[in-house]
mmCIF file of C-alpha atoms and ligand atoms in Angstrom:
data_model
loop_
_atom_site.group_PDB
_atom_site.id
_atom_site.type_symbol
_atom_site.label_atom_id
_atom_site.label_comp_id
_atom_site.label_asym_id
_atom_site.label_seq_id
_atom_site.Cartn_x
_atom_site.Cartn_y
_atom_site.Cartn_z
ATOM 1 C CA MET A 1 -17.063 -2.902 -25.235
ATOM 2 C CA MET A 2 -18.856 -5.493 -23.110
ATOM 3 C CA PRO A 3 -17.622 -5.364 -19.523
ATOM 4 C CA LEU A 4 -15.832 -8.448 -18.194
ATOM 5 C CA ILE A 5 -17.003 -7.954 -14.604
ATOM 6 C CA ARG A 6 -19.932 -5.797 -13.592
ATOM 7 C CA LEU A 7 -20.757 -4.666 -10.062
ATOM 8 C CA ASP A 8 -24.418 -3.852 -9.669
ATOM 9 C CA ASP A 9 -25.311 -1.996 -6.463
ATOM 10 C CA LEU A 10 -22.915 -4.299 -4.606
ATOM 11 C CA THR A 11 -23.051 -4.348 -0.805
ATOM 12 C CA VAL A 12 -20.898 -6.793 1.173
ATOM 13 C CA ALA A 13 -21.312 -7.034 4.936
ATOM 14 C CA TYR A 14 -19.787 -8.751 7.959
ATOM 15 C CA ASN A 15 -22.383 -9.490 10.631
ATOM 16 C CA ARG A 16 -24.738 -7.055 8.876
ATOM 17 C CA HIS A 17 -22.160 -4.221 9.008
ATOM 18 C CA PRO A 18 -21.529 -3.177 5.404
ATOM 19 C CA ALA A 19 -17.821 -3.066 4.465
ATOM 20 C CA VAL A 20 -18.633 -2.267 0.817
ATOM 21 C CA HIS A 21 -21.737 -0.201 0.242
ATOM 22 C CA HIS A 22 -23.807 0.183 -2.969
ATOM 23 C CA VAL A 23 -20.935 0.021 -5.455
ATOM 24 C CA SER A 24 -21.778 -0.045 -9.166
ATOM 25 C CA GLY A 25 -19.505 -0.033 -12.208
ATOM 26 C CA ALA A 26 -17.581 -2.303 -14.552
ATOM 27 C CA PHE A 27 -14.125 -3.657 -15.353
ATOM 28 C CA ALA A 28 -13.404 -3.839 -19.083
ATOM 29 C CA PRO A 29 -11.600 -6.919 -20.413
ATOM 30 C CA GLY A 30 -7.858 -6.276 -20.415
ATOM 31 C CA SER A 31 -8.134 -3.273 -18.078
ATOM 32 C CA LEU A 32 -5.488 -2.474 -15.462
ATOM 33 C CA THR A 33 -7.134 -0.992 -12.362
ATOM 34 C CA ALA A 34 -5.813 0.163 -8.989
ATOM 35 C CA ILE A 35 -8.129 0.004 -5.990
ATOM 36 C CA ALA A 36 -7.198 2.748 -3.525
ATOM 37 C CA GLY A 37 -8.713 4.027 -0.301
ATOM 38 C CA PRO A 38 -8.117 4.457 3.440
ATOM 39 C CA ASN A 39 -7.577 1.560 5.850
ATOM 40 C CA GLY A 40 -10.809 -0.297 6.425
ATOM 41 C CA ALA A 41 -12.331 1.094 3.211
ATOM 42 C CA GLY A 42 -13.429 -2.361 2.055
ATOM 43 C CA LYS A 43 -10.713 -2.885 -0.579
ATOM 44 C CA SER A 44 -9.833 -6.468 0.414
ATOM 45 C CA THR A 45 -13.518 -7.232 0.878
ATOM 46 C CA LEU A 46 -14.245 -6.001 -2.638
ATOM 47 C CA LEU A 47 -11.558 -8.266 -4.166
ATOM 48 C CA LYS A 48 -12.984 -11.276 -2.330
ATOM 49 C CA ALA A 49 -16.506 -10.444 -3.495
ATOM 50 C CA ILE A 50 -15.327 -10.089 -7.108
ATOM 51 C CA MET A 51 -13.935 -13.621 -7.176
ATOM 52 C CA GLY A 52 -16.887 -15.049 -5.270
ATOM 53 C CA GLU A 53 -15.172 -15.786 -1.973
ATOM 54 C CA LEU A 54 -17.672 -13.489 -0.200
ATOM 55 C CA ARG A 55 -21.354 -13.305 -1.101
ATOM 56 C CA PRO A 56 -23.108 -9.972 -1.555
ATOM 57 C CA ALA A 57 -25.567 -8.873 1.117
ATOM 58 C CA GLU A 58 -27.243 -6.830 -1.608
ATOM 59 C CA GLY A 59 -26.720 -6.326 -5.320
ATOM 60 C CA ARG A 60 -24.619 -8.511 -7.582
ATOM 61 C CA VAL A 61 -21.230 -9.272 -9.117
ATOM 62 C CA GLU A 62 -21.834 -10.289 -12.731
ATOM 63 C CA HIS A 63 -19.354 -12.245 -14.852
ATOM 64 C CA ARG A 64 -19.066 -15.568 -16.630
ATOM 65 C CA LEU A 65 -15.748 -16.603 -15.127
ATOM 66 C CA GLY A 66 -15.076 -19.774 -13.159
ATOM 67 C CA ARG A 67 -13.077 -19.649 -9.931
ATOM 68 C CA ALA A 68 -9.996 -21.060 -11.720
ATOM 69 C CA GLU A 69 -9.948 -18.075 -14.089
ATOM 70 C CA PHE A 70 -9.057 -15.789 -11.171
ATOM 71 C CA GLY A 71 -5.465 -15.587 -9.981
ATOM 72 C CA TYR A 72 -5.402 -14.156 -6.463
ATOM 73 C CA LEU A 73 -2.635 -12.782 -4.292
ATOM 74 C CA PRO A 74 -3.931 -12.232 -0.736
ATOM 75 C CA GLN A 75 -2.727 -9.445 1.513
ATOM 76 C CA ALA A 76 0.514 -10.529 3.237
ATOM 77 C CA ALA A 77 -1.138 -10.586 6.671
ATOM 78 C CA GLU A 78 -3.443 -13.376 5.505
ATOM 79 C CA ILE A 79 -0.622 -15.721 4.469
ATOM 80 C CA ASP A 80 1.033 -18.054 6.944
ATOM 81 C CA ARG A 81 4.662 -18.519 5.992
ATOM 82 C CA ARG A 82 5.516 -20.840 8.848
ATOM 83 C CA PHE A 83 3.967 -23.722 6.919
ATOM 84 C CA PRO A 84 6.872 -26.096 6.172
ATOM 85 C CA ILE A 85 6.936 -26.026 2.392
ATOM 86 C CA SER A 86 9.581 -25.434 -0.253
ATOM 87 C CA VAL A 87 9.648 -22.641 -2.812
ATOM 88 C CA ILE A 88 8.944 -24.987 -5.739
ATOM 89 C CA ASP A 89 5.985 -26.631 -3.957
ATOM 90 C CA THR A 90 4.535 -23.205 -3.149
ATOM 91 C CA VAL A 91 4.720 -22.316 -6.842
ATOM 92 C CA MET A 92 3.206 -25.664 -7.867
ATOM 93 C CA LEU A 93 0.207 -25.034 -5.603
ATOM 94 C CA GLY A 94 -0.969 -22.701 -8.378
ATOM 95 C CA VAL A 95 -1.411 -25.708 -10.647
ATOM 96 C CA TRP A 96 -2.961 -27.981 -8.026
ATOM 97 C CA LYS A 97 -5.515 -25.327 -7.180
ATOM 98 C CA ALA A 98 -6.512 -24.789 -10.800
ATOM 99 C CA ARG A 99 -6.791 -28.554 -11.439
ATOM 100 C CA GLY A 100 -8.537 -29.558 -8.260
ATOM 101 C CA ALA A 101 -7.067 -31.903 -5.710
ATOM 102 C CA PHE A 102 -6.960 -34.929 -8.011
ATOM 103 C CA GLY A 103 -5.196 -33.391 -10.997
ATOM 104 C CA ARG A 104 -1.825 -34.837 -11.991
ATOM 105 C CA VAL A 105 1.202 -32.604 -11.973
ATOM 106 C CA GLY A 106 3.647 -33.827 -14.604
ATOM 107 C CA ALA A 107 7.251 -33.178 -15.555
ATOM 108 C CA ALA A 108 6.182 -30.413 -17.943
ATOM 109 C CA GLU A 109 4.625 -28.497 -15.073
ATOM 110 C CA VAL A 110 7.664 -28.933 -12.855
ATOM 111 C CA ARG A 111 9.703 -27.468 -15.711
ATOM 112 C CA ARG A 112 7.231 -24.570 -16.099
ATOM 113 C CA ALA A 113 7.424 -23.908 -12.353
ATOM 114 C CA GLY A 114 11.199 -23.676 -12.676
ATOM 115 C CA GLU A 115 10.807 -21.243 -15.569
ATOM 116 C CA ALA A 116 8.383 -19.129 -13.525
ATOM 117 C CA LEU A 117 10.933 -18.967 -10.696
ATOM 118 C CA ALA A 118 13.607 -17.867 -13.149
ATOM 119 C CA ALA A 119 11.240 -15.203 -14.525
ATOM 120 C CA VAL A 120 10.873 -13.641 -11.057
ATOM 121 C CA GLY A 121 14.635 -13.718 -10.430
ATOM 122 C CA LEU A 122 14.689 -16.762 -8.137
ATOM 123 C CA ASP A 123 16.812 -19.212 -10.100
ATOM 124 C CA GLY A 124 18.347 -21.679 -7.650
ATOM 125 C CA PHE A 125 15.755 -21.103 -4.922
ATOM 126 C CA ALA A 126 13.527 -24.125 -5.712
ATOM 127 C CA SER A 127 14.352 -26.242 -2.672
ATOM 128 C CA ARG A 128 14.593 -23.386 -0.154
ATOM 129 C CA HIS A 129 12.067 -23.349 2.683
ATOM 130 C CA VAL A 130 9.667 -20.407 2.215
ATOM 131 C CA GLY A 131 10.160 -19.466 5.865
ATOM 132 C CA SER A 132 13.807 -18.614 5.121
ATOM 133 C CA LEU A 133 13.019 -15.998 2.464
ATOM 134 C CA SER A 134 12.904 -12.215 2.824
ATOM 135 C CA ALA A 135 9.532 -10.503 2.343
ATOM 136 C CA GLY A 136 10.560 -9.456 -1.163
ATOM 137 C CA GLN A 137 11.746 -12.941 -2.134
ATOM 138 C CA PHE A 138 8.534 -14.466 -0.824
ATOM 139 C CA GLN A 139 6.459 -12.014 -2.841
ATOM 140 C CA ARG A 140 8.474 -13.060 -5.925
ATOM 141 C CA VAL A 141 7.516 -16.689 -5.187
ATOM 142 C CA LEU A 142 3.849 -15.738 -5.081
ATOM 143 C CA PHE A 143 4.202 -13.926 -8.401
ATOM 144 C CA ALA A 144 5.848 -17.058 -9.865
ATOM 145 C CA ARG A 145 2.802 -18.985 -8.717
ATOM 146 C CA LEU A 146 0.543 -16.525 -10.538
ATOM 147 C CA LEU A 147 2.714 -16.845 -13.667
ATOM 148 C CA LEU A 148 2.309 -20.617 -13.577
ATOM 149 C CA GLN A 149 -1.413 -20.388 -12.939
ATOM 150 C CA ASP A 150 -1.772 -18.344 -16.138
ATOM 151 C CA ALA A 151 -5.183 -16.863 -15.177
ATOM 152 C CA GLY A 152 -7.041 -14.347 -17.333
ATOM 153 C CA VAL A 153 -8.008 -12.167 -14.375
ATOM 154 C CA ILE A 154 -5.432 -11.350 -11.713
ATOM 155 C CA LEU A 155 -6.375 -9.847 -8.341
ATOM 156 C CA LEU A 156 -3.537 -8.499 -6.185
ATOM 157 C CA ASP A 157 -4.053 -7.282 -2.612
ATOM 158 C CA GLU A 158 -1.306 -4.806 -1.682
ATOM 159 C CA PRO A 159 1.381 -6.662 -3.663
ATOM 160 C CA PHE A 160 4.087 -4.037 -3.036
ATOM 161 C CA THR A 161 3.562 -3.280 0.652
ATOM 162 C CA ALA A 162 6.679 -3.869 2.810
ATOM 163 C CA ILE A 163 8.698 -4.889 -0.261
ATOM 164 C CA ASP A 164 12.091 -3.425 -1.209
ATOM 165 C CA ALA A 165 12.321 -0.985 -4.137
ATOM 166 C CA ARG A 166 14.157 -3.384 -6.459
ATOM 167 C CA THR A 167 11.549 -6.124 -5.985
ATOM 168 C CA THR A 168 8.742 -3.601 -6.440
ATOM 169 C CA ARG A 169 10.233 -2.531 -9.779
ATOM 170 C CA ASP A 170 10.593 -6.135 -10.971
ATOM 171 C CA LEU A 171 7.049 -7.070 -9.925
ATOM 172 C CA VAL A 172 5.551 -3.895 -11.426
ATOM 173 C CA ASP A 173 7.213 -4.991 -14.693
ATOM 174 C CA ILE A 174 5.433 -8.341 -14.450
ATOM 175 C CA VAL A 175 2.093 -6.583 -13.898
ATOM 176 C CA ALA A 176 2.793 -4.456 -16.984
ATOM 177 C CA ARG A 177 3.575 -7.603 -18.966
ATOM 178 C CA TRP A 178 0.290 -9.210 -17.867
ATOM 179 C CA HIS A 179 -1.492 -6.059 -19.021
ATOM 180 C CA GLY A 180 0.329 -6.248 -22.359
ATOM 181 C CA GLU A 181 -0.836 -9.836 -22.752
ATOM 182 C CA GLY A 182 -4.462 -8.713 -22.457
ATOM 183 C CA ARG A 183 -5.089 -10.034 -18.964
ATOM 184 C CA THR A 184 -7.369 -8.078 -16.649
ATOM 185 C CA VAL A 185 -5.500 -6.917 -13.555
ATOM 186 C CA ILE A 186 -7.041 -5.385 -10.423
ATOM 187 C CA ALA A 187 -4.646 -4.416 -7.631
ATOM 188 C CA VAL A 188 -5.153 -2.847 -4.214
ATOM 189 C CA LEU A 189 -2.386 -0.263 -3.758
ATOM 190 C CA HIS A 190 -1.311 2.223 -1.094
ATOM 191 C CA ASP A 191 1.344 4.056 -3.043
ATOM 192 C CA PHE A 192 -0.380 6.760 -5.101
ATOM 193 C CA GLU A 193 2.805 7.447 -7.083
ATOM 194 C CA LEU A 194 2.791 3.844 -8.291
ATOM 195 C CA VAL A 195 -0.908 4.122 -9.104
ATOM 196 C CA ARG A 196 -0.416 7.266 -11.176
ATOM 197 C CA ALA A 197 2.659 5.896 -12.954
ATOM 198 C CA HIS A 198 1.425 2.400 -13.848
ATOM 199 C CA PHE A 199 -2.358 2.051 -13.487
ATOM 200 C CA PRO A 200 -4.527 3.680 -16.174
ATOM 201 C CA GLN A 201 -7.771 3.035 -14.243
ATOM 202 C CA SER A 202 -8.525 3.633 -10.573
ATOM 203 C CA LEU A 203 -11.325 2.754 -8.220
ATOM 204 C CA LEU A 204 -11.296 4.924 -5.100
ATOM 205 C CA LEU A 205 -13.239 3.332 -2.274
ATOM 206 C CA ALA A 206 -14.307 4.522 1.175
ATOM 207 C CA ARG A 207 -16.880 1.788 1.756
ATOM 208 C CA GLU A 208 -18.885 3.735 -0.800
ATOM 209 C CA LEU A 209 -17.460 4.532 -4.184
ATOM 210 C CA VAL A 210 -15.664 7.887 -4.339
ATOM 211 C CA GLY A 211 -14.638 7.567 -7.978
ATOM 212 C CA TRP A 212 -14.022 4.957 -10.692
ATOM 213 C CA GLY A 213 -12.489 5.687 -14.083
ATOM 214 C CA PRO A 214 -9.277 7.102 -15.576
ATOM 215 C CA THR A 215 -6.654 7.508 -12.836
ATOM 216 C CA VAL A 216 -6.009 11.162 -13.714
ATOM 217 C CA ASP A 217 -9.632 11.984 -12.937
ATOM 218 C CA VAL A 218 -10.236 9.666 -9.993
ATOM 219 C CA MET A 219 -7.040 10.292 -8.012
ATOM 220 C CA SER A 220 -7.601 14.044 -7.716
ATOM 221 C CA SER A 221 -6.766 15.784 -4.444
ATOM 222 C CA ALA A 222 -10.461 16.641 -4.017
ATOM 223 C CA ASN A 223 -11.416 12.944 -4.244
ATOM 224 C CA LEU A 224 -8.610 11.867 -1.895
ATOM 225 C CA MET A 225 -9.752 14.451 0.663
ATOM 226 C CA LYS A 226 -13.313 13.236 0.304
ATOM 227 C CA ALA A 227 -12.236 9.623 0.895
ATOM 228 C CA ARG A 228 -10.297 10.646 3.999
ATOM 229 C CA ALA A 229 -13.247 12.634 5.359
ATOM 230 C CA MET A 230 -15.541 9.635 4.847
ATOM 231 C CA ALA A 231 -13.074 7.414 6.743
ATOM 232 C CA GLU A 232 -12.909 9.900 9.646
ATOM 233 C CA ARG A 233 -16.679 9.873 9.857
ATOM 234 C CA TRP A 234 -16.866 6.078 10.220
ATOM 235 C CA ASP A 235 -14.038 6.122 12.814
ATOM 236 C CA GLU A 236 -16.067 8.596 14.899
ATOM 237 C CA ASP A 237 -19.207 6.476 14.530
ATOM 238 C CA ALA A 238 -17.268 3.428 15.744
ATOM 239 C CA ALA A 239 -15.876 5.388 18.702
ATOM 240 C CA ALA A 240 -19.404 6.473 19.623
ATOM 241 C CA CYS A 241 -20.458 2.799 19.705
ATOM 242 C CA GLU A 242 -17.641 1.620 22.001
ATOM 243 C CA PRO A 243 -18.951 0.383 25.338
ATOM 244 C CA GLN A 244 -17.993 2.789 28.158
ATOM 245 C CA GLU A 245 -16.496 0.115 30.330
ATOM 246 C CA ALA A 246 -16.518 -3.660 30.384
ATOM 247 C CA PRO A 247 -18.832 -4.974 33.121
ATOM 248 C CA SER A 248 -16.881 -6.667 35.877
ATOM 249 C CA ALA A 249 -17.573 -10.349 36.375
HETATM 250 P P1 ADP P 301 -9.313 -2.625 3.549
HETATM 251 O O1 ADP P 301 -8.777 -3.792 2.791
HETATM 252 O O2 ADP P 301 -9.748 -1.490 2.673
HETATM 253 O O3 ADP P 301 -8.374 -2.137 4.621
HETATM 254 P P2 ADP P 301 -11.213 -4.554 4.536
HETATM 255 O O4 ADP P 301 -11.993 -4.981 3.343
HETATM 256 O O5 ADP P 301 -10.158 -5.478 5.014
HETATM 257 O O6 ADP P 301 -10.648 -3.094 4.295
HETATM 258 O O7 ADP P 301 -12.196 -4.314 5.748
HETATM 259 C C1 ADP P 301 -13.328 -3.448 5.647
HETATM 260 C C2 ADP P 301 -14.077 -3.451 6.974
HETATM 261 O O8 ADP P 301 -14.596 -4.748 7.224
HETATM 262 C C3 ADP P 301 -13.211 -3.104 8.178
HETATM 263 O O9 ADP P 301 -13.982 -2.362 9.081
HETATM 264 C C4 ADP P 301 -12.848 -4.448 8.758
HETATM 265 O O10 ADP P 301 -12.635 -4.365 10.140
HETATM 266 C C5 ADP P 301 -14.083 -5.272 8.445
HETATM 267 N N1 ADP P 301 -13.755 -6.685 8.236
HETATM 268 C C6 ADP P 301 -12.870 -7.182 7.349
HETATM 269 N N2 ADP P 301 -12.812 -8.522 7.406
HETATM 270 C C7 ADP P 301 -13.686 -8.889 8.375
HETATM 271 C C8 ADP P 301 -14.103 -10.156 8.908
HETATM 272 N N3 ADP P 301 -13.596 -11.305 8.457
HETATM 273 N N4 ADP P 301 -15.033 -10.127 9.893
HETATM 274 C C9 ADP P 301 -15.566 -8.977 10.352
HETATM 275 N N5 ADP P 301 -15.221 -7.758 9.877
HETATM 276 C C10 ADP P 301 -14.298 -7.705 8.899
HETATM 277 MG MG1 MG P 302 -7.009 -4.793 2.865
#
């Protein structure tokens, strides 16, 4: 099968420091892949490079998808919830983004937004301020937004971190439904039990690729140990580069 997204010797760097280093491989259309790896492994960076938000320092990301064909859920830390906006408007942002700033949002879309809220268990929450929601409720809102956006490729960055068990179950069900509908889903996950139970493919990253393929093969204890050892090595390198003491002014 022709891959949907191909990574060809992909390196992504911040200020010339590579966060993702020489990664090659492919995502098949309709695949459901977990991205796992230690903190600082480059997982979020890889998602951003896949959808074109970050440019490669070396190598390439190859696909024929427009930006609107990617649905993206950022890591919670990157979302500001203090913005004074209602639940329904947050969901509708999915449509505005896909249409561009000048697209019209009609009654049909308002109805679809309401349906998306019902589908994530938030009937009656439309006019609530997002700042008043629990972490789990807010994550449900963001999933409603993805439902409304209806993208073919869905990228999720730690969607179940700091979320209660009930919400996790409900949102995992939505991911499974997306997979059943033939969408391509790529999700950064910390919980290896969830990965093994629900994600057929895994990509294990420690800046470099440790493994990419069927989860049963990739998420072996040998590979997880290898990823951890690689992370310890870059922590030591960073420590060695710390300045001894700040010069006094
Ligand atoms: P992960 O999501 O696996 O925890 P990230 O992709 O967020 O890892 O980060 C990988 C590395 O790149 C880390 O060392 C991090 O500090 C660094 N990094 C991430 N974002 C930036 C940024 N905007 N500017 C500079 N360095 C960054
Ligand atoms: Mg991250």
